[in-house]
XYZ file of C-alpha atoms in Angstrom:
402
model
C -24.318 -6.439 10.745
C -25.339 -5.020 7.353
C -22.895 -2.098 7.685
C -20.121 -4.474 8.732
C -20.835 -6.720 5.740
C -20.667 -3.777 3.302
C -17.195 -2.868 4.636
C -15.801 -6.391 5.063
C -17.071 -7.638 1.668
C -14.976 -4.950 0.026
C -11.917 -6.075 2.022
C -12.666 -9.699 1.083
C -12.703 -8.680 -2.583
C -9.415 -6.851 -2.054
C -7.852 -10.062 -0.763
C -9.009 -11.917 -3.892
C -7.681 -9.158 -6.186
C -4.386 -9.019 -4.325
C -3.864 -12.794 -4.566
C -4.528 -12.666 -8.320
C -2.421 -9.545 -8.971
C 0.944 -11.285 -9.417
C -0.356 -13.776 -11.941
C -2.291 -11.063 -13.833
C 0.690 -8.655 -13.912
C 3.049 -11.391 -15.146
C 0.502 -12.763 -17.606
C -0.729 -9.643 -19.430
C 1.826 -6.989 -18.411
C 1.748 -4.089 -15.978
C -0.246 -1.701 -18.209
C -3.063 -4.128 -18.959
C -3.156 -5.197 -15.299
C -3.919 -1.556 -14.417
C -6.707 -1.496 -16.987
C -8.114 -4.792 -15.715
C -8.115 -3.436 -12.142
C -10.235 -0.476 -13.293
C -12.977 -2.640 -14.846
C -14.338 -4.281 -11.635
C -14.141 -0.899 -9.875
C -16.314 0.718 -12.564
C -18.719 -2.239 -12.678
C -18.936 -2.564 -8.885
C -19.446 1.167 -8.272
C -22.211 1.233 -10.903
C -23.930 -1.763 -9.304
C -23.727 -0.157 -5.837
C -25.117 3.131 -7.185
C -28.147 1.495 -8.813
C -28.995 -1.287 -6.358
C -32.148 -1.410 -4.285
C -31.118 -4.463 -2.215
C -28.384 -5.399 0.261
C -27.375 -8.341 -1.937
C -26.803 -5.988 -4.888
C -24.744 -3.654 -2.703
C -22.601 -6.549 -1.428
C -21.966 -7.852 -4.937
C -20.981 -4.355 -6.087
C -18.636 -3.959 -3.105
C -17.061 -7.343 -3.875
C -16.258 -6.183 -7.429
C -14.878 -2.841 -6.183
C -12.732 -4.653 -3.625
C -11.321 -6.989 -6.288
C -10.146 -4.014 -8.353
C -8.906 -2.293 -5.206
C -6.803 -5.352 -4.316
C -5.414 -5.764 -7.825
C -4.290 -2.139 -8.249
C -1.788 -1.346 -5.418
C 0.651 -4.258 -5.993
C 0.722 -3.453 -9.709
C 1.275 0.254 -8.955
C 4.246 -0.576 -6.725
C 5.685 -2.937 -9.350
C 5.216 -0.474 -12.173
C 6.744 2.559 -10.437
C 9.705 0.479 -9.254
C 10.405 -0.928 -12.711
C 10.035 2.262 -14.788
C 11.861 4.674 -12.426
C 15.589 5.503 -12.616
C 17.410 4.321 -9.466
C 18.294 7.804 -8.159
C 14.641 8.987 -8.027
C 12.841 5.675 -7.498
C 12.038 6.501 -3.857
C 10.648 9.935 -4.752
C 8.434 8.529 -7.492
C 7.282 5.696 -5.223
C 6.209 8.271 -2.620
C 3.745 9.746 -5.127
C 1.586 6.618 -4.640
C 1.085 7.557 -0.979
C 0.476 11.230 -1.837
C -2.091 10.240 -4.472
C -3.787 7.993 -1.894
C -3.996 10.914 0.562
C -5.462 13.221 -2.097
C -7.976 10.523 -3.073
C -9.069 10.084 0.546
C -9.501 13.842 1.009
C -11.441 14.127 -2.255
C -13.733 11.279 -1.163
C -14.374 12.995 2.174
C -15.246 16.273 0.437
C -17.575 14.574 -2.057
C -19.337 12.815 0.831
C -20.063 15.985 2.855
C -23.589 16.637 1.389
C -24.696 13.036 2.089
C -26.697 14.001 5.217
C -28.494 16.907 3.528
C -29.271 15.517 0.060
C -31.359 12.355 -0.313
C -29.662 9.582 -2.297
C -26.411 11.591 -2.529
C -24.598 8.364 -1.660
C -25.598 7.048 -5.104
C -23.925 10.087 -6.690
C -20.776 9.344 -4.656
C -20.619 5.869 -6.198
C -21.087 7.247 -9.726
C -18.332 9.845 -9.137
C -15.932 7.051 -8.135
C -16.241 5.506 -11.612
C -14.563 8.593 -13.150
C -11.002 8.090 -11.809
C -11.261 4.356 -12.573
C -12.240 5.128 -16.189
C -9.439 7.707 -16.461
C -6.949 5.092 -15.233
C -8.056 2.581 -17.866
C -7.856 5.168 -20.669
C -4.647 6.917 -19.579
C -2.646 3.665 -19.352
C -2.978 3.366 -23.147
C -0.514 6.265 -23.426
C 1.938 5.038 -20.750
C 5.078 3.003 -21.284
C 5.039 -0.725 -20.546
C 7.590 -1.970 -18.017
C 10.829 -2.765 -19.921
C 11.648 -5.345 -17.233
C 8.458 -7.265 -18.015
C 8.995 -7.002 -21.789
C 12.567 -8.277 -21.437
C 11.357 -11.237 -19.344
C 8.923 -12.056 -22.167
C 11.782 -12.101 -24.696
C 10.521 -8.896 -26.366
C 13.922 -7.180 -26.324
C 13.244 -4.681 -29.123
C 10.080 -3.439 -27.413
C 11.979 -3.203 -24.122
C 14.588 -1.080 -25.902
C 11.853 1.228 -27.273
C 10.308 1.675 -23.829
C 13.707 2.370 -22.235
C 14.203 5.082 -24.858
C 10.864 6.681 -23.890
C 11.644 6.502 -20.178
C 15.378 7.246 -19.969
C 16.373 8.830 -23.288
C 18.400 7.293 -26.116
C 21.798 7.698 -24.436
C 20.880 5.361 -21.560
C 19.213 2.552 -23.509
C 22.301 0.377 -24.073
C 23.472 0.589 -20.463
C 19.957 -0.211 -19.177
C 19.666 -3.264 -21.462
C 23.186 -4.372 -20.532
C 22.173 -4.181 -16.854
C 19.168 -6.435 -17.535
C 21.081 -8.954 -19.663
C 23.917 -9.146 -17.114
C 21.566 -10.774 -14.667
C 19.486 -12.803 -17.090
C 19.537 -16.383 -15.810
C 18.352 -18.306 -18.821
C 18.545 -21.634 -17.001
C 15.689 -20.697 -14.656
C 12.076 -21.515 -15.626
C 9.735 -18.529 -16.021
C 6.938 -20.143 -14.046
C 7.122 -19.543 -10.286
C 5.460 -22.133 -8.073
C 3.757 -21.121 -4.828
C 5.773 -23.733 -2.921
C 8.988 -22.066 -4.108
C 7.845 -18.744 -2.639
C 6.564 -20.089 0.668
C 9.080 -22.847 1.401
C 11.942 -22.476 -1.090
C 15.048 -20.344 -1.320
C 13.037 -17.109 -1.652
C 11.260 -17.631 1.665
C 13.453 -15.085 3.502
C 12.496 -12.106 1.323
C 8.828 -13.183 1.332
C 8.994 -13.392 5.132
C 10.507 -9.878 5.374
C 7.850 -8.432 3.051
C 4.897 -10.162 4.715
C 6.092 -9.238 8.212
C 6.554 -5.577 7.224
C 2.976 -5.379 5.945
C 1.665 -7.255 8.999
C 3.469 -4.886 11.402
C 2.252 -1.903 9.372
C -1.344 -2.944 10.097
C -0.748 -4.212 13.653
C 0.700 -0.803 14.539
C -2.929 0.345 14.769
C -3.094 2.735 11.806
C -6.531 1.614 10.636
C -7.843 1.578 14.194
C -6.661 5.200 14.502
C -8.344 6.104 11.198
C -11.578 4.332 12.171
C -11.627 5.857 15.662
C -10.165 9.329 15.027
C -13.588 10.985 14.573
C -14.690 9.724 18.013
C -11.480 11.009 19.632
C -11.922 14.444 18.047
C -15.631 14.524 18.845
C -14.902 14.001 22.560
C -12.654 17.089 22.354
C -15.463 19.099 20.751
C -14.101 18.955 17.177
C -16.769 18.325 14.444
C -16.256 15.133 12.430
C -15.727 16.950 9.091
C -13.010 19.123 10.626
C -11.490 16.028 12.263
C -11.313 14.272 8.880
C -9.666 17.336 7.326
C -7.079 17.489 10.156
C -6.234 13.796 9.776
C -6.070 14.194 5.976
C -3.710 17.188 6.204
C -1.491 15.331 8.692
C -1.388 12.315 6.372
C -0.570 14.462 3.343
C 2.130 16.455 5.188
C 3.898 13.249 6.261
C 3.707 11.861 2.717
C 5.254 15.025 1.221
C 8.090 14.945 3.776
C 8.649 11.256 2.936
C 8.822 12.091 -0.775
C 11.487 14.742 -0.141
C 13.588 12.487 2.107
C 13.164 9.027 0.542
C 16.131 9.261 -1.867
C 18.244 11.358 0.529
C 18.021 9.462 3.817
C 16.999 6.069 2.472
C 14.163 3.631 3.142
C 15.520 1.972 6.279
C 16.088 5.199 8.241
C 12.596 6.477 7.398
C 11.090 3.195 8.579
C 13.002 3.392 11.870
C 11.970 7.028 12.473
C 8.391 6.289 11.499
C 7.780 3.263 13.736
C 9.623 4.948 16.643
C 7.470 8.084 16.317
C 4.315 5.957 16.101
C 5.288 4.195 19.353
C 5.691 7.597 21.056
C 2.305 8.741 19.679
C 0.644 5.595 21.030
C 2.320 6.232 24.398
C 0.657 9.687 24.415
C -2.695 7.964 23.859
C -1.993 5.635 26.809
C -1.109 8.613 29.047
C -4.251 10.449 27.910
C -6.330 7.373 28.721
C -5.033 7.305 32.286
C -6.710 10.642 33.060
C -10.422 11.286 33.515
C -12.167 11.289 30.126
C -13.499 14.832 30.645
C -10.066 16.286 31.481
C -9.292 18.892 28.780
C -5.535 18.213 28.940
C -6.095 14.506 28.330
C -8.398 15.247 25.379
C -5.856 17.533 23.715
C -3.124 14.956 24.378
C -5.273 12.305 22.715
C -5.961 14.526 19.685
C -2.261 15.451 19.435
C -1.279 11.791 19.715
C -3.698 10.874 16.911
C -2.338 13.554 14.532
C 1.269 12.692 15.426
C 0.604 8.996 14.787
C -0.873 9.673 11.329
C 2.015 12.042 10.464
C 4.689 9.531 11.529
C 2.918 6.694 9.712
C 2.876 8.685 6.475
C 6.577 9.471 6.946
C 7.702 5.875 6.472
C 5.535 2.953 7.577
C 2.870 3.926 5.014
C 4.838 4.506 1.792
C 8.074 2.532 2.315
C 6.883 -1.136 2.313
C 5.095 -0.753 -1.027
C 8.282 0.699 -2.549
C 10.901 -1.375 -0.747
C 9.441 -4.806 -1.436
C 9.460 -4.653 -5.270
C 13.074 -3.471 -4.930
C 14.237 -6.439 -2.820
C 12.299 -9.135 -4.699
C 14.193 -10.782 -7.602
C 12.749 -9.953 -11.019
C 11.506 -13.502 -11.636
C 9.298 -13.591 -8.501
C 8.576 -9.872 -8.062
C 4.907 -9.749 -9.119
C 3.820 -12.947 -7.361
C 5.790 -12.132 -4.203
C 4.080 -8.727 -4.015
C 0.713 -10.474 -4.401
C 1.397 -12.698 -1.370
C 2.687 -9.849 0.813
C -0.202 -7.522 -0.067
C -2.614 -10.351 0.740
C -1.192 -10.414 4.278
C -1.879 -6.659 4.419
C -5.567 -7.150 3.543
C -6.072 -10.078 5.940
C -4.623 -8.161 8.923
C -6.550 -5.023 7.857
C -9.767 -7.065 7.837
C -9.263 -8.477 11.340
C -8.168 -5.144 12.850
C -11.294 -3.470 11.458
C -13.489 -6.367 12.578
C -12.155 -6.717 16.128
C -10.977 -3.227 17.114
C -14.152 -1.950 18.788
C -14.704 -5.253 20.594
C -11.114 -5.262 21.884
C -11.448 -1.622 22.913
C -14.545 -2.456 24.934
C -13.003 -5.504 26.643
C -9.406 -4.323 27.141
C -9.880 -0.567 27.483
C -7.935 2.097 25.550
C -4.800 1.977 27.728
C -4.129 -1.730 27.292
C -5.077 -1.770 23.597
C -2.950 1.267 22.715
C -0.079 -0.242 24.744
C -0.386 -3.300 22.510
C -0.197 -1.145 19.376
C 2.871 0.691 20.791
C 4.509 -2.694 21.459
C 3.995 -3.750 17.841
C 5.597 -0.445 16.724
C 8.668 -1.205 18.870
C 8.786 -4.779 17.513
C 8.750 -3.217 14.021
C 11.759 -1.016 14.919
C 13.736 -4.087 16.045
C 12.644 -6.062 12.949
C 13.649 -3.294 10.535
C 17.055 -2.887 12.218
C 17.759 -6.600 11.935
C 16.259 -7.566 8.572
C 15.790 -4.619 6.201
C 18.587 -3.683 3.768
C 19.054 -0.198 2.336
C 18.176 0.076 -1.367
C 18.630 3.834 -1.899
C 20.318 4.689 -5.208
C 20.930 1.062 -6.242
C 19.698 -0.479 -9.466
C 17.243 -3.367 -9.187
C 19.927 -5.697 -10.548
C 22.467 -4.584 -7.899
C 19.916 -5.212 -5.145
C 19.057 -8.617 -6.611
C 22.715 -9.673 -6.694
C 23.236 -8.507 -3.089
C 20.208 -10.451 -1.812
C 20.478 -13.476 -4.104
C 19.959 -16.606 -1.981
C 22.854 -19.011 -2.037
C 22.286 -22.233 -3.955
């Protein structure tokens, strides 16, 4: 129960941070939102490192989770708004690659934890370093010109465009923004407008994509991969390295293909490949658990699933959604959709082992494969291609009719 609380409290904090992210990003700007996300991570990690009680650990994890929930929506917003259209997909893929590298670094730092007493405290202190670097480095980064323009700070937006795109592109970039400036619309976005108003369709697409991403079983695979590898005689550290390399390889391939093949095609390939990988797990589960062929099939299915996830289902939603959301609602819409991500993540982590025990691996993995196939059908029907288009062009194409 204590271990479960330490994990789930962090996810609960992430939900809080995610819900607040849109209002924070619109209120203080993208750069300061990054810096604000770093503060609870530093504070929470420090509290967890020093605590002697479970209550202190839980409070520290709550703070860390809040920063963890605030950061990803802002990262997606920021990269989308500062990147030129023709490389926006490539730059967006760096978020996934950075996540993979962070996971691998965390695994490496945690290796001595069994041999060295209180090493876990050192792990928490180490995690404050990247958070502090984020807060300091954002001082030297450009603010989003889109946000500055929305605030009426046109001269500052022009300066930032010059930093990002070069002087020759400033006028055309500002003209693109002003062309779609709808001065008659209020700046404040009400929650009812997002959930029940004319923007409901894009919110529904974004929320469903994140829900299907989690219901595909990716976190269950991550949580359970060590057990699968262990049954095949692979040590847990080596298993984590294999999964990390598979994740990183898929992310690099996605980066290379994102602006060539487009977001929609990568999503279709990714979810289809994940369904096949889950089918391999189902086949492996139908054999005797000690059968060497079944064990290798299960390991291969796990690595294939992680690779295919990193190819599209992992990086694309976080990039695609800020592209399809109109500028006025972009930050708050991302907050709602990312909140769905954290809620589903929480319940998958909470219920996976219980469902595995009651349903068995074949039935549970069949369920995950079904969700992957549902995702393929959903993407085909609802997702538009955004490759190479400016944010204003996408907004005009998807603008709901009055």
